[in-house]
Structures are given as C-alpha cells and as structure tokens.
Coordinates of C-alpha atoms and ligand atoms in Angstrom, one line a residue:
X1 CA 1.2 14.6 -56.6
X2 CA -0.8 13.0 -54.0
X3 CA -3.8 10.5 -52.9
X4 CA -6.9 10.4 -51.5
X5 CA -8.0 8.6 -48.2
X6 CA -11.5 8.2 -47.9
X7 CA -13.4 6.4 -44.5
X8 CA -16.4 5.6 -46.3
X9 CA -19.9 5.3 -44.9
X10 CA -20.8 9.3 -43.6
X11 CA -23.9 10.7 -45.5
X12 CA -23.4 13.9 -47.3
X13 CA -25.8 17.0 -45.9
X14 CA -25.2 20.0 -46.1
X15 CA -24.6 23.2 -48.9
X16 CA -21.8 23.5 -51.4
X17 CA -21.1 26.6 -53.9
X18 CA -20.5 25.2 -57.0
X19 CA -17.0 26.1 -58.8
X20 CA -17.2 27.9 -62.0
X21 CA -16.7 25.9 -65.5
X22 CA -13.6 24.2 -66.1
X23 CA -14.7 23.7 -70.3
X24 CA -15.9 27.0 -70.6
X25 CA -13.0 29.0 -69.0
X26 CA -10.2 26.8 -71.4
X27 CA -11.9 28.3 -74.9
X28 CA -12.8 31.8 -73.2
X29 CA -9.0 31.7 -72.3
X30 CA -8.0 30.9 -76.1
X31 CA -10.2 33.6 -77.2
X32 CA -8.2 36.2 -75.1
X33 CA -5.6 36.0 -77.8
X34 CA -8.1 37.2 -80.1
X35 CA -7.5 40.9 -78.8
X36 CA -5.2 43.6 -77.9
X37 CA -5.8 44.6 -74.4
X38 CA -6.9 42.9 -71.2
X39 CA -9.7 40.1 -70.4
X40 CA -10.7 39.4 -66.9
X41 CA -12.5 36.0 -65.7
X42 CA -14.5 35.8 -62.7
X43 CA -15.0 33.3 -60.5
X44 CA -12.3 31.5 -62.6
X45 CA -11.7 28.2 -61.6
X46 CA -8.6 27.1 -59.6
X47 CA -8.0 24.2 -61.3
X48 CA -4.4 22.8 -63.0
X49 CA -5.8 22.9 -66.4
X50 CA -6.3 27.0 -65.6
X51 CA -3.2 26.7 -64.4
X52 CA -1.6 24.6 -67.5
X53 CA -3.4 27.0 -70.0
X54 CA -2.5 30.2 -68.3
X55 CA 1.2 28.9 -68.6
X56 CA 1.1 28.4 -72.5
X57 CA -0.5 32.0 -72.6
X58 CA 2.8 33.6 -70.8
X59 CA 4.6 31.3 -73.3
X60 CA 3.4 32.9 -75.9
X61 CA 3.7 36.7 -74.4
X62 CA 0.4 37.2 -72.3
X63 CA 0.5 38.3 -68.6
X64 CA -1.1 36.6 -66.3
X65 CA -2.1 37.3 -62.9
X66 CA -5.1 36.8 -60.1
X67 CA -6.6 39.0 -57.9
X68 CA -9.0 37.0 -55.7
X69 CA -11.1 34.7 -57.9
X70 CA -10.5 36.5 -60.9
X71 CA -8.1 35.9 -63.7
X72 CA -6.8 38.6 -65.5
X73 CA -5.1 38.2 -69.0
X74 CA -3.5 41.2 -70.7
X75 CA -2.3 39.9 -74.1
X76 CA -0.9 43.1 -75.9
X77 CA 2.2 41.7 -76.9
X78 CA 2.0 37.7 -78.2
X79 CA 5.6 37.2 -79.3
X80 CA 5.2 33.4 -80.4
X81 CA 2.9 31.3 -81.8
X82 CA 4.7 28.3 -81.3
X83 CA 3.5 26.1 -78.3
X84 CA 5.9 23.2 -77.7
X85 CA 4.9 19.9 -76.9
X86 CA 5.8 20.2 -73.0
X87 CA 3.3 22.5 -72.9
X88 CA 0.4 21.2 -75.3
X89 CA 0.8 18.0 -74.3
X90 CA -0.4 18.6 -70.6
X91 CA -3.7 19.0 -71.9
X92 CA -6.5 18.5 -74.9
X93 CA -7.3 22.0 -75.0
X94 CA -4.3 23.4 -76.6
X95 CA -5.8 22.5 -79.8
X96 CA -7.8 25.6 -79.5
X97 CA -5.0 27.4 -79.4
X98 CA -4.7 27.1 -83.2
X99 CA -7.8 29.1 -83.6
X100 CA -6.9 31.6 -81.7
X101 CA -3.4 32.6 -82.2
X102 CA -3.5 32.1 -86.2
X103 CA -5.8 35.0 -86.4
X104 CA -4.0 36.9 -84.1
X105 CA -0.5 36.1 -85.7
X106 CA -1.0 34.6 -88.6
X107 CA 0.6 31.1 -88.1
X108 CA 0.9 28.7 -85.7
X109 CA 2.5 25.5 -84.2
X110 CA 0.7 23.4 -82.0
X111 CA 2.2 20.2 -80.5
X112 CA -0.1 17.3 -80.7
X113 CA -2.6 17.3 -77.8
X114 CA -2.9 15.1 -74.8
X115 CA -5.9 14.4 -73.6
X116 CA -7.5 11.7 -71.2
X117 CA -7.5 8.1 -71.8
X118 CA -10.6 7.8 -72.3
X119 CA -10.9 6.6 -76.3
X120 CA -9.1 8.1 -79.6
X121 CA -8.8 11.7 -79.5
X122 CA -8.9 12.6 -83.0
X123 CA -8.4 16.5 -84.0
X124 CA -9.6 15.8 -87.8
X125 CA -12.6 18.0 -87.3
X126 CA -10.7 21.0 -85.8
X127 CA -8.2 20.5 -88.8
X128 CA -11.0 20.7 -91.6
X129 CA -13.2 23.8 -90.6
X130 CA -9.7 25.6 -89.9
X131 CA -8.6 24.2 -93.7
X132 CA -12.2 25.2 -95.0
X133 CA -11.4 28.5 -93.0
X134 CA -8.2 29.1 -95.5
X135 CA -5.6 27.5 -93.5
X136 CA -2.7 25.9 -94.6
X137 CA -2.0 23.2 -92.2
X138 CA 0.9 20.4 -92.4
X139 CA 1.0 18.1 -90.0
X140 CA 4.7 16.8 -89.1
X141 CA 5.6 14.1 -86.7
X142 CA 5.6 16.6 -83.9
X143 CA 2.3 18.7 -84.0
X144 CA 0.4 20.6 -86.6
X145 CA 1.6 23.9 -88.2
X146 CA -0.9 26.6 -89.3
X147 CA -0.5 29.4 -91.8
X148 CA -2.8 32.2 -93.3
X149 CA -3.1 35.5 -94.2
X150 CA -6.9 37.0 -93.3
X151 CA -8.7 33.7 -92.9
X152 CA -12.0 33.8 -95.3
X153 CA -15.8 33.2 -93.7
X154 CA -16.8 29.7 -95.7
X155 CA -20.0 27.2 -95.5
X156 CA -18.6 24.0 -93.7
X157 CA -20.9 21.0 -92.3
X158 CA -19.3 19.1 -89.6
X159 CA -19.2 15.7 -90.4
X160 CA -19.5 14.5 -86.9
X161 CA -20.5 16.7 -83.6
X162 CA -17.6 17.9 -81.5
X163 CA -17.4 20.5 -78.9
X164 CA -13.6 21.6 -79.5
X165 CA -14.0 21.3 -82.9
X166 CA -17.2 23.9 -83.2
X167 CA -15.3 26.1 -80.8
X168 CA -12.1 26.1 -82.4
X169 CA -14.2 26.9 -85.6
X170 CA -15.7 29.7 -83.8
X171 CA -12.4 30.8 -82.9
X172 CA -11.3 30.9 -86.0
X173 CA -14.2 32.7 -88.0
X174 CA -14.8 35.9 -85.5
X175 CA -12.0 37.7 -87.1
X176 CA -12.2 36.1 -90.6
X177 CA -13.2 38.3 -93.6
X178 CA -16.8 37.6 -94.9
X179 CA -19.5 35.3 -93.1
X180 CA -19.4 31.8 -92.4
X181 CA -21.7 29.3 -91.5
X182 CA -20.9 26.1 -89.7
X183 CA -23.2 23.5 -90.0
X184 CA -23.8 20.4 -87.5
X185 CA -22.5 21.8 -84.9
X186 CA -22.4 21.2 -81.3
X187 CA -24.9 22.7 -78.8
X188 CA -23.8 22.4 -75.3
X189 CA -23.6 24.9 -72.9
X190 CA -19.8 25.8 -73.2
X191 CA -20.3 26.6 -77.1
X192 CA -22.9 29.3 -76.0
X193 CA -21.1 30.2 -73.1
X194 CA -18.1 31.1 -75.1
X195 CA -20.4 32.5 -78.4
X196 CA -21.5 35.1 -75.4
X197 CA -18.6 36.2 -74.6
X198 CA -16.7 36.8 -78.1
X199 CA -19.9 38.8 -78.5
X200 CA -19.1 41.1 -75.7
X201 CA -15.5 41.0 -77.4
X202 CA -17.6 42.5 -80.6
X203 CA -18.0 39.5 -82.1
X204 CA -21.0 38.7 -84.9
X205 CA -22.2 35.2 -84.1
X206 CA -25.7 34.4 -84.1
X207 CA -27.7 30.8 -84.2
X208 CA -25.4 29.0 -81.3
X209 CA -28.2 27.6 -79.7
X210 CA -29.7 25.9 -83.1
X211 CA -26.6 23.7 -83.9
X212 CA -26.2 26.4 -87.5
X213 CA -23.7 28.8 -86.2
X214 CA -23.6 32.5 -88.4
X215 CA -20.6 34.5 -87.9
X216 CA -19.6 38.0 -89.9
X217 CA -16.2 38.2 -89.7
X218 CA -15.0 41.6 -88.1
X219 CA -11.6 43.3 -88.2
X220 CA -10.6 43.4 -84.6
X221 CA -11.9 42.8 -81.1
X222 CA -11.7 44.4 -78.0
X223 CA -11.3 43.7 -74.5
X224 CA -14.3 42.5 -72.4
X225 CA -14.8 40.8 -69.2
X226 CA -17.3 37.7 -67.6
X227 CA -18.0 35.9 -65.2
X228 CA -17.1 32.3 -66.1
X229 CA -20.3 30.2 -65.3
X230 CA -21.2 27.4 -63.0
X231 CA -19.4 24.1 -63.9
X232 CA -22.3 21.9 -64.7
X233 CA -20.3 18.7 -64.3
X234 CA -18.8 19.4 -60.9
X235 CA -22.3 20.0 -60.0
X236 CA -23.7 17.0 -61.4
X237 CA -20.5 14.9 -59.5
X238 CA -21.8 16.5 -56.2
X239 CA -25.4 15.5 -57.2
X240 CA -24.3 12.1 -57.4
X241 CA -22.0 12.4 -54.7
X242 CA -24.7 12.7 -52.3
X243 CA -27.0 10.5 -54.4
X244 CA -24.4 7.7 -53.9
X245 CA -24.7 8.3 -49.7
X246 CA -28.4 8.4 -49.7
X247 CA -27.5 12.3 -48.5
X248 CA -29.1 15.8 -48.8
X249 CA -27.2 17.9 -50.8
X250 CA -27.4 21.6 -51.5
X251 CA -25.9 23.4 -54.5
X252 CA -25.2 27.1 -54.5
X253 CA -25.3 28.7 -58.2
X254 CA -26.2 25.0 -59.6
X255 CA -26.7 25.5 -63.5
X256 CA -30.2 23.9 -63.1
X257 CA -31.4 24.6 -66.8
X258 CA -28.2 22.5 -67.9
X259 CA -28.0 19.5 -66.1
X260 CA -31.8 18.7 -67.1
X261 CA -30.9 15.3 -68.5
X262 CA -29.3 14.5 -64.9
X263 CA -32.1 15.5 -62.8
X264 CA -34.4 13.8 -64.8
X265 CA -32.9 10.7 -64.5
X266 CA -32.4 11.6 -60.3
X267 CA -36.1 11.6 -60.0
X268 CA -36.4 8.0 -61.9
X269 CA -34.0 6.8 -59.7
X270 CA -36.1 8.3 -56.7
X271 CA -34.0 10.9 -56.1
X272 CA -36.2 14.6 -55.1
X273 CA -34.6 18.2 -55.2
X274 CA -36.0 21.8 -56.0
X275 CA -34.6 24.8 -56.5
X276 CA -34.9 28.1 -54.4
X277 CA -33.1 31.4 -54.8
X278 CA -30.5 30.3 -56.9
X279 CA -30.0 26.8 -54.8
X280 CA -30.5 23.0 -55.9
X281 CA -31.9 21.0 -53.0
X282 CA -31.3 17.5 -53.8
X283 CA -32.8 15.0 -51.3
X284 CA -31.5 11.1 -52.0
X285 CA -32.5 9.7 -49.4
X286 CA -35.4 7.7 -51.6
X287 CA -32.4 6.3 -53.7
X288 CA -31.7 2.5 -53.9
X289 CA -33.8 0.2 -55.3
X290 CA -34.8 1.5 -58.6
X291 CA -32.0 0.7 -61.4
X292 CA -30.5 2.9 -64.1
X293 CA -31.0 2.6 -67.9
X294 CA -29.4 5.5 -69.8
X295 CA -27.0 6.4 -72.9
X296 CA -24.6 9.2 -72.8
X297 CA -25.4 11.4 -75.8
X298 CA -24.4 15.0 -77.0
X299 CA -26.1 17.7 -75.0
X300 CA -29.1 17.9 -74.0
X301 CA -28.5 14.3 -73.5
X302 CA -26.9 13.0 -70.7
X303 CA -23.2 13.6 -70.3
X304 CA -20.5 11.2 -71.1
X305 CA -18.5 13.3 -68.4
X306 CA -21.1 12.1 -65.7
X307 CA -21.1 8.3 -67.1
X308 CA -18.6 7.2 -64.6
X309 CA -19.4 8.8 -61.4
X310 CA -23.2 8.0 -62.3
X311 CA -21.9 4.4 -62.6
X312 CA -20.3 4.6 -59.2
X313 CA -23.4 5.3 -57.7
X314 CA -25.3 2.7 -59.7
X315 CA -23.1 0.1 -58.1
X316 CA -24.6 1.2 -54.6
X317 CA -28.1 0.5 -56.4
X318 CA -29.9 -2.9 -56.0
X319 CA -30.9 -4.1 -59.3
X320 CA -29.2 -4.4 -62.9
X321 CA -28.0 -0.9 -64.3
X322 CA -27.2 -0.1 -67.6
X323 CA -25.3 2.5 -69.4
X324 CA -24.2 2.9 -72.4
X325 CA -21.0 5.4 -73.3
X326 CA -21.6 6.8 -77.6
X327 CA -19.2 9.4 -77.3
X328 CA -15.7 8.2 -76.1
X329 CA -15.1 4.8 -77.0
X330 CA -12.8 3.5 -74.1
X331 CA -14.4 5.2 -70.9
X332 CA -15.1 2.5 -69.0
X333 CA -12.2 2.1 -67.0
X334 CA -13.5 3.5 -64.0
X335 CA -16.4 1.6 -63.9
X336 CA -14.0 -1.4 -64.0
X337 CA -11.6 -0.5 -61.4
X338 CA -14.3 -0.1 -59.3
X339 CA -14.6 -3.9 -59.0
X340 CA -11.9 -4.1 -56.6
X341 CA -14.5 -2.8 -54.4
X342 CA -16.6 -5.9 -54.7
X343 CA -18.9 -4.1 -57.4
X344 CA -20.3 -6.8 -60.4
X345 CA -19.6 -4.9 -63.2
X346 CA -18.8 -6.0 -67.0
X347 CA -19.2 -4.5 -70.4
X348 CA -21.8 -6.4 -72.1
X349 CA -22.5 -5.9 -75.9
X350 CA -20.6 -2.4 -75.5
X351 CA -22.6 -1.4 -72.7
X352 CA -21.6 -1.4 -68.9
X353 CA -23.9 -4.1 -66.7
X354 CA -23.9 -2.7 -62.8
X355 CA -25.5 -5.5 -60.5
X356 CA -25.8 -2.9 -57.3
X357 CA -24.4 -4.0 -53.9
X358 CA -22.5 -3.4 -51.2
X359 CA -18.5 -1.6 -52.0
X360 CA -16.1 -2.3 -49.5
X361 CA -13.0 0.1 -49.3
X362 CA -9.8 -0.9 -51.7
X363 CA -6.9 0.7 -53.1
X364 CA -7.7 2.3 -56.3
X365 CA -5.9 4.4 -58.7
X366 CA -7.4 7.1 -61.0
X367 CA -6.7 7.1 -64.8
X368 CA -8.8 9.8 -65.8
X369 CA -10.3 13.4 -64.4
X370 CA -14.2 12.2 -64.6
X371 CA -12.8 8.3 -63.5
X372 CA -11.0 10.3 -60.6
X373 CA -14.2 11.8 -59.1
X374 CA -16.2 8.6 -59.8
X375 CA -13.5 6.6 -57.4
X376 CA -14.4 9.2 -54.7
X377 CA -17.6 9.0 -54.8
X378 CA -17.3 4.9 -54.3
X379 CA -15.2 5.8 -51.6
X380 CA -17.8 8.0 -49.9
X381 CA -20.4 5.0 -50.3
X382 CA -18.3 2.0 -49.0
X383 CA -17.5 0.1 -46.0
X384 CA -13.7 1.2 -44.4
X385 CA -11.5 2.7 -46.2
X386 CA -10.8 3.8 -49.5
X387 CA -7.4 5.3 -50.9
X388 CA -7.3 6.5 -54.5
X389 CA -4.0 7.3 -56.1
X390 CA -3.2 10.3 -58.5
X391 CA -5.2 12.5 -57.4
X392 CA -3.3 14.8 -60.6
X393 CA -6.2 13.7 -62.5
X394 CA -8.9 15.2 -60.1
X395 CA -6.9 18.5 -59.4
X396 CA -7.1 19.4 -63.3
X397 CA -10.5 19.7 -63.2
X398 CA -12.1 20.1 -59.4
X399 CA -10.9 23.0 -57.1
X400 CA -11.1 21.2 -54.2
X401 CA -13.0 18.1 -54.2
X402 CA -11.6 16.9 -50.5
X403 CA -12.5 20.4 -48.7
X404 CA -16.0 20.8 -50.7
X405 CA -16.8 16.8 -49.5
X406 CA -15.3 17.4 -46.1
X407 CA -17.7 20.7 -45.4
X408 CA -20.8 18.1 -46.3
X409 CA -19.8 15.5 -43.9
X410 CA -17.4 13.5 -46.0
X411 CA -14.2 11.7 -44.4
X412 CA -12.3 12.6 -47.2
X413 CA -8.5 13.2 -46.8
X414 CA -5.6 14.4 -49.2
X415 CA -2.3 13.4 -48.7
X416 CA 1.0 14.4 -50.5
X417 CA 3.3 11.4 -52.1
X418 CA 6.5 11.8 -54.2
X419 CA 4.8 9.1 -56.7
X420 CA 4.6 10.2 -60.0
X421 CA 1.1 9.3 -62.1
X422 CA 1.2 5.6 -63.2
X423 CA -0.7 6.8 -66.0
X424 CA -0.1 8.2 -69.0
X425 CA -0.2 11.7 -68.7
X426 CA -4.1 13.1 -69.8
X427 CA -6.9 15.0 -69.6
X428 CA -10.0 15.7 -70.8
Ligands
LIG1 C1 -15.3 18.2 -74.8 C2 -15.1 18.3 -73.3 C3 -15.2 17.0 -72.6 C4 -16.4 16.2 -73.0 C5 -16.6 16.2 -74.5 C6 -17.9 15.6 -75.0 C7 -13.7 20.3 -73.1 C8 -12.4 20.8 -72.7 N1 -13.8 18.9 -73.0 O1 -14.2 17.4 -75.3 O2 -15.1 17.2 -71.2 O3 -16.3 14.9 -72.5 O4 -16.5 17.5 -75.1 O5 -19.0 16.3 -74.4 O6 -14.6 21.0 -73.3 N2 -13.7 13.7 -82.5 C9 -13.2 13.3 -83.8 N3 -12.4 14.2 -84.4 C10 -12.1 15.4 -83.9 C11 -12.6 15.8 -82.6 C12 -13.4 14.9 -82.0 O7 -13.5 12.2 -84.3 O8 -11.4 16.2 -84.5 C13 -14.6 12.7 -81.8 C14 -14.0 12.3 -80.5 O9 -13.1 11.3 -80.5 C15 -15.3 11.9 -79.7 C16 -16.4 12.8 -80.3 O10 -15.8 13.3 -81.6 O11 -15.7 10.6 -80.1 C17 -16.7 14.0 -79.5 O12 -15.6 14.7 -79.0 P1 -15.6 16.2 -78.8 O13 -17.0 16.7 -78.7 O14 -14.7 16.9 -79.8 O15 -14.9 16.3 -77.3 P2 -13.9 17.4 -76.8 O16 -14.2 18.7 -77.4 O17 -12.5 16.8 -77.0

C-alpha cells in the first residue's frame, strides 16, 4: 500500500511506450481455461489485476509463470472450479470466470464480484445469456453456482450493452454444441480483441465488429499465443496527462484507431497531435480556453473510463465544462474530491459543471482505478504539492504510472505506508 506525492507545476515532454491492455488481457486470461495446453501473453501487463487473476487461475490448477514481459499459462490440469470469495472478490472480472471454466469443467462457483465504486454492478446480463446458453445457475447468499452438460448455441438479444457480459457470452458459446447468435452486443475494442484470439484458439466467431456476434460451437480448442494490445485507456490518461500541463506528449504503440472519440475531442479543445511510425504526437500547448461538452457513451463514443481524468483536466480549463457519465451511475467522485483543490465543480441535473481555474495542491485520497489516475493528473497541473492516498487503486490497472510520468518531466513520487485502503475494496 502506498501514496503518491506529486510537486505540481512541471510540463510533461517527452515519449512514453504505452502498456498493453489491462481489459483485454483479464478475458484472454479466462479464455485460457478454455484449453488443454499452454497460452502465452505478450507484452502482458504488470498490473495487480494480472496479478489477482493469475492467482485464481493457480487456484484452480493452472501454472503460471513470466519470462520477461510475457505471461505464460499452462492449464492442463484445472482441479476446481470453485473460486472463493477472497479471491473473486478482489476484482469484477472474475465473473468471466464462469464462462470459462463451466465449459471446461462443467460447473462452477463464483463468489460474487467486486468491482469499483463507481455505480451498481449488476451481473444480470452475464447470468441470462449463460441461462439462455443451458446453464443452470442458483444464486445463494455467497456467489453464483453454474452447472451444465455441453452448453447448446441459442439466439439471445441483450437487453442492455455490456462489455463483460458479451464476453462472458462469448466465453461461453465457443465450445457450445450448435451456433449461436447474440444480439445487441457490445463493440469495443476488447470484445474484438479477445473474438481474435479465441479464433487463433480455433474458435468460429464471426460479426464482432457489427454488434451481432455468430459463433459455431466446436468441440475443443487448442493452445495459441498473442500479443496483448495497447491499453487504449492508459493511453488516453497520458493524453490527458499532458493535456492537463499544456505539455508535448509522445505515445509509442498508441492504439490511434481506438481512442478516435478522445482525439476528436483533443482537437476541439485545441489540443494538435499526429501520428508517425507507429507514435502519437500530441502537442497541448494550444489547450486552455476552449471548454468541454461531451457524454460518455459505449464505444466508439467517448469512454466513461476517461470521464474523470478528462474532468481533471477540464478543471485547468477557463470556461464552463460539461460532462455527462450514461454508463456508471455513481462516477463522479473523483471529480468531486478534486474540489479540495480549489476546483468549482457540482453535479448539475445529473451532469458534472467544471468552472476551470487554478488547482492548488491538497491531500486527496483515490476511491477508484480511473478516479486514481484523474487525482494525478490534478496533481501534475497544480500549484505545490499534491499527495494522493491508495495508490492500490492505480496499481490494479497502470504499470507504473509514477516512473512513466517521471521519464516525461513529472515530479511524481511513490511512497510506501502500512495504511490499509479507506475504501471499500474495488475495481473496475
Ligand atoms: C467494462 C470495463 C470497464 C468499463 C466498462 C464500460 C473491463 C474489465 N472493464 O466493465 O473498464 O468502464 O466496461 O465500458 O473490461 N450492467 C448490468 N448488468 C450486468 C452487467 C452490466 O446492468 O449484468 C450495467 C452496468 O451496471 C453498467 C452497464 O451495464 O451500467 C455497462 O457495464 P459493462 O459494459 O458490463 O461494464 P463492465 O464489463 O463491468
């Protein structure tokens, strides 16, 4: 456990490489249970959730181990399906552990999920495509507990887009006997991402990209390998990062093509970058007088992920911002906490109102991975100095935030405490 100490006021230049996908990995990691013999992840991530879902594979039998940036994962013998709730409560993602070890074994007990604080966390959705998958699924006070024998392709519309949800369906239906089709789904990067590599498994899935997702069943997969892709939210964060110092940032591997909503908005804000042999440029030293008006939406639109540390840099931003959160409810916190830097911020008819100004340094505390990151970059743009406690919250989904702002100029300092999180314990 530990905090940040940031002396505020140093403009960001220089050239980052940006860290591969924290929400990609989690379901490619899930899907490793889906076969016999050995997966391997490059340029995995180095990030606690890795960390927390790597230990509920061993849990269940896999070995684990690294060698560099890669993570291997040999799951030929998965003894137990039964994840226990000091395990699947570290983190959201364990849900999709119930689509891919009830394939593999045929039940399943998942302790309920954590997640962030961030609104309700609801797993309704994953429960009903793995129901109209042929699941049996009770839910006692504890967790949820999954039987089948062969799951059996079905037709199922989503109600209501989610991300898990579709890839827990996915999950589900690779291995199930006869097609399905799953309607309404969602389209952001990480479903394709992990559609792509179930495929290289030997996976039938087609139609990821058009929201109608066909899969034929197939009666076993095999081992495959991939290189986990750019994390288009820490590169977004060091977008903003420098946007919120008025810096020049450079992003090696930056997933251009899916933070298009972002740099979209960068230019209105008067914010210039382009990209060259596999680099984003981003030049942000036009930013500061021309306000922010945007909704968070599912992808392509702009990411509720970003909504916080975009709203950090807002409050640097003369002028009346507005944005307004439609995916998660009760994400706002970080926006608010950031008025104990001086910052003019309400929620007005369910939006958040940023009247830009000066931030002066404070003591902060982080409730939330995203709400982390957005503290930090406050810090960056303030007067004096900023400390920001549990930094738990940032470590589950940045390698290392400190080191990467540090090698662009940043004052930015970690330092160890005995503290436990004043939080709630949750993640994204
Ligand atoms: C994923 C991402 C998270 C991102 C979010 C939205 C991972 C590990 N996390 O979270 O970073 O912020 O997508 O882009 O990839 N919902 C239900 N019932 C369900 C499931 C979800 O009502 O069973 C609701 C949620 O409360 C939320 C909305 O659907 O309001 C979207 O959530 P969802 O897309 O499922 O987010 P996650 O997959 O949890």
């Amino acid at each position: 456990m530990g905090r940040y100490r940031i002396e505020g006021g140093h403009r960001l230049e220089g050239r980052v490489r940006v860290q591969g996908s924290k929400n990609a990995v989690l379901p490619m990691m899930a899907a490793s249970l889906l076969q016999k013999g050995t997966v391997i992840l490059r340029h995995c991530p180095r990030i606690d959730d890795v960390r927390c879902m790597e230990e509920i594979l061993r849990y269940t039998g896999a070995r684990t181990w690294w060698q560099k940036g890669d993570l291997f994962l040999d799951c030929r013998d998965i003894v137990t399906g039964k994840i226990p709730g000091a395990y699947a409560d570290k983190m959201r993602s364990s849900v999709f552990l119930l689509g891919g070890l009830l394939p593999r074994l045929g039940s399943a007990f998942v302790s309920y999920p954590g997640g962030c604080t961030i609104g309700q966390r609801p797993v309704d959705l994953h429960l009903s495509v793995l129901r109209a998958l042929g699941a049996k699924l009770t839910e006692t006070g504890e967790g949820i507990s999954a039987s089948a024998g062969r799951l059996r392709g079905c037709s199922h519309h989503f109600p209501k887009i989610s991300v898990g949800a579709t890839e827990n369906g996915v999950l589900a239906a690779v291995l199930a006997e006869g097609k399905t089709c799953l309607y309404n789904c969602a389209r952001e990067p990480e479903i394709l991402h992990l559609c792509r590599f179930l495929r290289r498994m030997g996976a039938v899935i087609q139609g990821e990209e058009s929201g109608t997702i066909r899969i034929r069943g197939v009666s076993g997969l095999h081992s495959a390998e991939m290189e986990v892709p750019a994390d288009r939210i820490a590169a977004g964060t060091y977008l903003l990062a420098g946007a919120a110092t008025r810096g020049e940032v450079a992003l090696e591997g930056a997933p251009v093509a899916e933070i298009r909503s972002l740099l979209e908005l960068y230019g209105k804000m008067g914010g210039q970058y382009e990209v060259k042999g596999g680099t984003l440029f981003t030049d942000s030293r036009g930013i500061g007088n021309r306000p922010v008006q945007v909704a968070t939406g599912c992808y392509p639109g702009f990411p509720t992920d970003l909504q916080s540390p975009l709203a950090a840099v807002c409050a640097t931003i003369e002028g009346i911002s507005r944005i307004r959160e439609t995916i998660f409810e009760d994400r706002y916190q970080a926006a608010l906490e950031l008025r104990k830097m001086g910052a003019d911020i309400s929620v007005r008819d369910g939006e958040l109102q940023i009247c830009g100004g000066r931030l002066r340094g404070a003591a902060l505390r982080a409730g939330d991975l995203r709400g982390g990151a957005a503290l930090i970059l406050a810090g960056l743009a303030a007067s004096g100095v900023t400390q920001i406690e549990n930094s738990c919250y940032v470590e589950r989904g940045y390698e290392q935030i400190e080191k990467d702002l540090r090698q662009l100029g940043g004052a930015v300092r970690y330092e160890k405490t005995s503290r436990m999180p004043v939080y709630a314990d949750t993640e994204e």
